[in-house]
Each structure stands twice: as structure tokens, then as C-alpha cells.
């Protein structure tokens, strides 16, 4: 399954980028994941008549993917502007997210993980007509204690739970493609 991975952080040492890379590597036999560049121009409807080349490339990768993995930080109880901007571009002109299966994960140093951001993201994606994996919520809290210096997730309980969520997503995808 070809999966577009959208990480809502541009920060070089982002825990969410680390999580996305971990998922990409650990589940490579089930998920052919590609981390997409979200460093896109701000969405502006005036640009729709002549889309910037990086937006065209981004939209094509989302369109061509079988599914989308959203890896979101939490900024002020919501998703990042970077992720919202990418979603806005993906939803315009051609609705590249409509009917596409997806799932959401997130990591933060806080005690609640990214629960509020994920709740908001689910609402946004539901409005777009995406088919998001239900009842499998990965909120990695205290992320600074759960990854080693190589970027491996070292908390055994978190890894086991993530294993089950990815297996559930593969099954969900197979039943809904």
C-alpha cells in the first residue's frame, strides 16, 4: 500500500518526524510510505489558476497514494498551520483527500500527547470525506522519553500499541479500498 505521510512540523528534530520515520522503517513490508514536503506556499485561491510547481508535485503524490498517514504535533490545542495549509491545498481544485483512507498519530512532550490536535484533525478530515481509521488513537505523550538517540521508539508498550494500530489500518484499508 502506497502511503503519503504528512508530518505537521517543519522542525528538523521534530518528534513527529522521528515518529514518521520510525513508522516508515518498521512497517515497510506493509506500508510503502513517503514523507511529503509540506514546506508549501500559503494557500491562496488566486494561485489556483497557475499552481506553484511544489503544490502540483505535492497534490500528485497525495492523489497517487492509496492512503494518507497524518503525523501531527499539537499547537495551541490544534493542528499546526503547516498541516492545515497542506490539507487546504490537497482539498482544492481536485479533492485529493476525498474517500481516501487514512490514520492519525502524534507525539508531544506533554502529558496528553496530541489528543486535542487529533480531535480537531478528525473533524477537518471528516468534512473532506476521508475515511479515517476509527477507534485507534495514537497519542504519544512524554515523547522525549520514548525515543532513543537513533530515533527508535523504545517504549515497549507504545511500540506494541503502534503495531496493533498499523495492523488494524492495513486491515481497514483492505476492507475499504
mmCIF file of C-alpha atoms in Angstrom:
data_model
loop_
_atom_site.group_PDB
_atom_site.id
_atom_site.type_symbol
_atom_site.label_atom_id
_atom_site.label_comp_id
_atom_site.label_asym_id
_atom_site.label_seq_id
_atom_site.Cartn_x
_atom_site.Cartn_y
_atom_site.Cartn_z
ATOM 1 C CA UNK A 1 0.000 0.000 0.000
ATOM 2 C CA UNK A 2 1.427 3.356 -1.062
ATOM 3 C CA UNK A 3 1.047 5.855 1.799
ATOM 4 C CA UNK A 4 1.612 9.606 1.683
ATOM 5 C CA UNK A 5 2.975 10.672 5.074
ATOM 6 C CA UNK A 6 2.131 14.231 6.114
ATOM 7 C CA UNK A 7 4.111 15.440 9.126
ATOM 8 C CA UNK A 8 2.746 18.676 10.539
ATOM 9 C CA UNK A 9 6.115 20.019 11.640
ATOM 10 C CA UNK A 10 8.930 21.616 9.688
ATOM 11 C CA UNK A 11 11.303 21.453 12.672
ATOM 12 C CA UNK A 12 14.430 19.445 11.889
ATOM 13 C CA UNK A 13 14.433 17.473 15.152
ATOM 14 C CA UNK A 14 10.675 17.094 15.447
ATOM 15 C CA UNK A 15 9.436 14.132 17.480
ATOM 16 C CA UNK A 16 6.705 13.754 14.878
ATOM 17 C CA UNK A 17 9.242 13.469 12.049
ATOM 18 C CA UNK A 18 11.070 10.917 14.176
ATOM 19 C CA UNK A 19 7.813 9.017 14.687
ATOM 20 C CA UNK A 20 7.001 9.154 10.963
ATOM 21 C CA UNK A 21 10.442 7.810 10.050
ATOM 22 C CA UNK A 22 10.111 5.058 12.659
ATOM 23 C CA UNK A 23 6.737 4.034 11.186
ATOM 24 C CA UNK A 24 8.105 4.216 7.647
ATOM 25 C CA UNK A 25 11.001 1.894 8.550
ATOM 26 C CA UNK A 26 9.324 -0.525 10.973
ATOM 27 C CA UNK A 27 6.281 -1.223 8.813
ATOM 28 C CA UNK A 28 7.954 -1.102 5.383
ATOM 29 C CA UNK A 29 6.602 -4.535 4.425
ATOM 30 C CA UNK A 30 3.011 -3.288 4.850
ATOM 31 C CA UNK A 31 3.374 0.411 4.117
ATOM 32 C CA UNK A 32 5.334 1.940 1.260
ATOM 33 C CA UNK A 33 5.471 5.325 2.951
ATOM 34 C CA UNK A 34 6.798 8.577 1.550
ATOM 35 C CA UNK A 35 7.278 11.641 3.746
ATOM 36 C CA UNK A 36 5.954 14.554 1.728
ATOM 37 C CA UNK A 37 7.452 18.033 1.855
ATOM 38 C CA UNK A 38 4.906 20.344 3.491
ATOM 39 C CA UNK A 39 7.014 23.472 3.095
ATOM 40 C CA UNK A 40 4.415 24.823 0.650
ATOM 41 C CA UNK A 41 3.358 28.401 -0.071
ATOM 42 C CA UNK A 42 0.407 29.598 1.962
ATOM 43 C CA UNK A 43 -2.850 28.565 0.368
ATOM 44 C CA UNK A 44 -4.224 31.384 -1.785
ATOM 45 C CA UNK A 45 -7.175 30.845 -4.097
ATOM 46 C CA UNK A 46 -5.662 33.375 -6.515
ATOM 47 C CA UNK A 47 -2.881 30.849 -7.216
ATOM 48 C CA UNK A 48 -5.293 28.124 -8.338
ATOM 49 C CA UNK A 49 -5.221 29.239 -11.980
ATOM 50 C CA UNK A 50 -1.451 28.659 -12.107
ATOM 51 C CA UNK A 51 -0.443 26.361 -9.266
ATOM 52 C CA UNK A 52 3.125 26.608 -7.983
ATOM 53 C CA UNK A 53 5.248 23.620 -9.067
ATOM 54 C CA UNK A 54 5.758 22.393 -5.493
ATOM 55 C CA UNK A 55 1.988 22.375 -4.927
ATOM 56 C CA UNK A 56 1.433 20.432 -8.170
ATOM 57 C CA UNK A 57 4.026 17.844 -7.085
ATOM 58 C CA UNK A 58 2.515 17.604 -3.589
ATOM 59 C CA UNK A 59 -1.048 17.189 -4.892
ATOM 60 C CA UNK A 60 0.074 14.487 -7.349
ATOM 61 C CA UNK A 61 1.741 12.491 -4.579
ATOM 62 C CA UNK A 62 -1.354 12.722 -2.372
ATOM 63 C CA UNK A 63 -3.617 11.831 -5.298
ATOM 64 C CA UNK A 64 -1.472 8.848 -6.324
ATOM 65 C CA UNK A 65 -1.208 7.452 -2.786
ATOM 66 C CA UNK A 66 -3.514 4.666 -1.671
ATOM 67 C CA UNK A 67 -3.783 6.170 1.804
ATOM 68 C CA UNK A 68 -2.541 9.032 3.970
ATOM 69 C CA UNK A 69 -0.845 8.960 7.364
ATOM 70 C CA UNK A 70 -1.121 12.204 9.318
ATOM 71 C CA UNK A 71 1.567 12.708 11.971
ATOM 72 C CA UNK A 72 0.555 15.754 13.936
ATOM 73 C CA UNK A 73 2.056 17.850 16.674
ATOM 74 C CA UNK A 74 -0.259 19.894 18.866
ATOM 75 C CA UNK A 75 -0.042 23.674 18.699
ATOM 76 C CA UNK A 76 -2.417 25.639 20.932
ATOM 77 C CA UNK A 77 -4.857 22.702 21.220
ATOM 78 C CA UNK A 78 -4.992 22.226 17.439
ATOM 79 C CA UNK A 79 -3.004 21.147 14.407
ATOM 80 C CA UNK A 80 -0.130 23.176 13.034
ATOM 81 C CA UNK A 81 -0.584 25.806 10.367
ATOM 82 C CA UNK A 82 1.793 23.782 8.195
ATOM 83 C CA UNK A 83 -0.508 20.754 8.255
ATOM 84 C CA UNK A 84 -3.677 22.797 7.772
ATOM 85 C CA UNK A 85 -2.097 24.575 4.809
ATOM 86 C CA UNK A 86 -1.191 21.232 3.188
ATOM 87 C CA UNK A 87 -4.724 19.931 3.758
ATOM 88 C CA UNK A 88 -6.155 23.093 2.220
ATOM 89 C CA UNK A 89 -4.004 22.639 -0.894
ATOM 90 C CA UNK A 90 -4.926 18.939 -1.123
ATOM 91 C CA UNK A 91 -8.629 19.747 -0.917
ATOM 92 C CA UNK A 92 -8.781 22.403 -3.619
ATOM 93 C CA UNK A 93 -9.418 22.188 -7.366
ATOM 94 C CA UNK A 94 -9.295 18.394 -7.229
ATOM 95 C CA UNK A 95 -10.366 16.880 -3.898
ATOM 96 C CA UNK A 96 -7.320 14.642 -3.479
ATOM 97 C CA UNK A 97 -8.311 13.506 0.023
ATOM 98 C CA UNK A 98 -11.955 12.622 -0.647
ATOM 99 C CA UNK A 99 -12.730 8.940 0.014
ATOM 100 C CA UNK A 100 -9.061 8.271 0.757
ATOM 101 C CA UNK A 101 -8.356 6.045 3.771
ATOM 102 C CA UNK A 102 -6.072 7.410 6.429
ATOM 103 C CA UNK A 103 -4.943 7.280 10.013
ATOM 104 C CA UNK A 104 -3.561 9.710 12.542
ATOM 105 C CA UNK A 105 -0.727 9.543 15.060
ATOM 106 C CA UNK A 106 1.097 12.186 17.028
ATOM 107 C CA UNK A 107 3.758 12.777 19.642
ATOM 108 C CA UNK A 108 4.476 15.567 22.083
ATOM 109 C CA UNK A 109 6.387 16.199 25.268
ATOM 110 C CA UNK A 110 3.148 16.998 27.099
ATOM 111 C CA UNK A 111 1.066 14.643 29.190
ATOM 112 C CA UNK A 112 -1.875 14.456 26.787
ATOM 113 C CA UNK A 113 0.113 13.614 23.688
ATOM 114 C CA UNK A 114 -1.697 15.243 20.798
ATOM 115 C CA UNK A 115 -5.259 14.370 21.775
ATOM 116 C CA UNK A 116 -6.775 17.808 21.123
ATOM 117 C CA UNK A 117 -4.993 18.251 17.801
ATOM 118 C CA UNK A 118 -6.135 14.811 16.684
ATOM 119 C CA UNK A 119 -9.741 15.505 17.667
ATOM 120 C CA UNK A 120 -9.650 18.687 15.590
ATOM 121 C CA UNK A 121 -7.904 16.930 12.699
ATOM 122 C CA UNK A 122 -10.540 14.175 12.640
ATOM 123 C CA UNK A 123 -13.226 16.849 12.364
ATOM 124 C CA UNK A 124 -11.415 18.517 9.447
ATOM 125 C CA UNK A 125 -10.794 15.237 7.606
ATOM 126 C CA UNK A 126 -14.367 14.072 8.127
ATOM 127 C CA UNK A 127 -15.543 17.272 6.438
ATOM 128 C CA UNK A 128 -13.305 16.390 3.465
ATOM 129 C CA UNK A 129 -14.877 12.956 3.135
ATOM 130 C CA UNK A 130 -11.803 10.985 4.173
ATOM 131 C CA UNK A 131 -12.191 7.519 5.648
ATOM 132 C CA UNK A 132 -10.159 7.717 8.851
ATOM 133 C CA UNK A 133 -9.418 4.583 10.868
ATOM 134 C CA UNK A 134 -11.851 4.723 13.797
ATOM 135 C CA UNK A 135 -11.099 3.955 17.448
ATOM 136 C CA UNK A 136 -7.324 3.651 17.031
ATOM 137 C CA UNK A 137 -5.802 6.745 18.554
ATOM 138 C CA UNK A 138 -2.052 7.042 18.991
ATOM 139 C CA UNK A 139 -1.292 9.888 21.412
ATOM 140 C CA UNK A 140 2.376 9.578 22.356
ATOM 141 C CA UNK A 141 2.997 11.692 25.442
ATOM 142 C CA UNK A 142 6.398 12.427 27.019
ATOM 143 C CA UNK A 143 7.958 11.809 23.599
ATOM 144 C CA UNK A 144 11.364 12.942 24.841
ATOM 145 C CA UNK A 145 11.483 9.773 26.991
ATOM 146 C CA UNK A 146 10.211 7.327 24.365
ATOM 147 C CA UNK A 147 12.763 7.649 21.556
ATOM 148 C CA UNK A 148 16.460 6.872 21.679
ATOM 149 C CA UNK A 149 19.199 8.938 20.034
ATOM 150 C CA UNK A 150 18.876 6.888 16.807
ATOM 151 C CA UNK A 151 15.171 7.719 16.522
ATOM 152 C CA UNK A 152 13.870 4.324 17.561
ATOM 153 C CA UNK A 153 10.746 4.165 19.674
ATOM 154 C CA UNK A 154 11.954 2.377 22.810
ATOM 155 C CA UNK A 155 8.850 2.314 24.988
ATOM 156 C CA UNK A 156 7.685 -1.302 24.606
ATOM 157 C CA UNK A 157 4.039 -0.592 25.413
ATOM 158 C CA UNK A 158 3.901 2.203 22.849
ATOM 159 C CA UNK A 159 5.564 0.025 20.199
ATOM 160 C CA UNK A 160 3.123 -2.838 20.863
ATOM 161 C CA UNK A 161 0.165 -0.481 20.622
ATOM 162 C CA UNK A 162 1.505 1.083 17.424
ATOM 163 C CA UNK A 163 1.989 -2.436 15.991
ATOM 164 C CA UNK A 164 -1.687 -3.160 16.615
ATOM 165 C CA UNK A 165 -2.846 0.164 15.153
ATOM 166 C CA UNK A 166 -0.826 -0.310 11.969
ATOM 167 C CA UNK A 167 -2.169 -3.878 11.622
ATOM 168 C CA UNK A 168 -5.689 -2.519 12.142
ATOM 169 C CA UNK A 169 -5.085 0.134 9.498
ATOM 170 C CA UNK A 170 -3.817 -2.404 6.954
ATOM 171 C CA UNK A 171 -6.972 -4.470 7.592
ATOM 172 C CA UNK A 172 -9.162 -1.330 7.405
ATOM 173 C CA UNK A 173 -7.529 -0.382 4.103
ATOM 174 C CA UNK A 174 -8.011 -3.860 2.627
ATOM 175 C CA UNK A 175 -11.700 -3.828 3.588
ATOM 176 C CA UNK A 176 -12.287 -0.284 2.293
ATOM 177 C CA UNK A 177 -10.188 0.117 -0.832
#
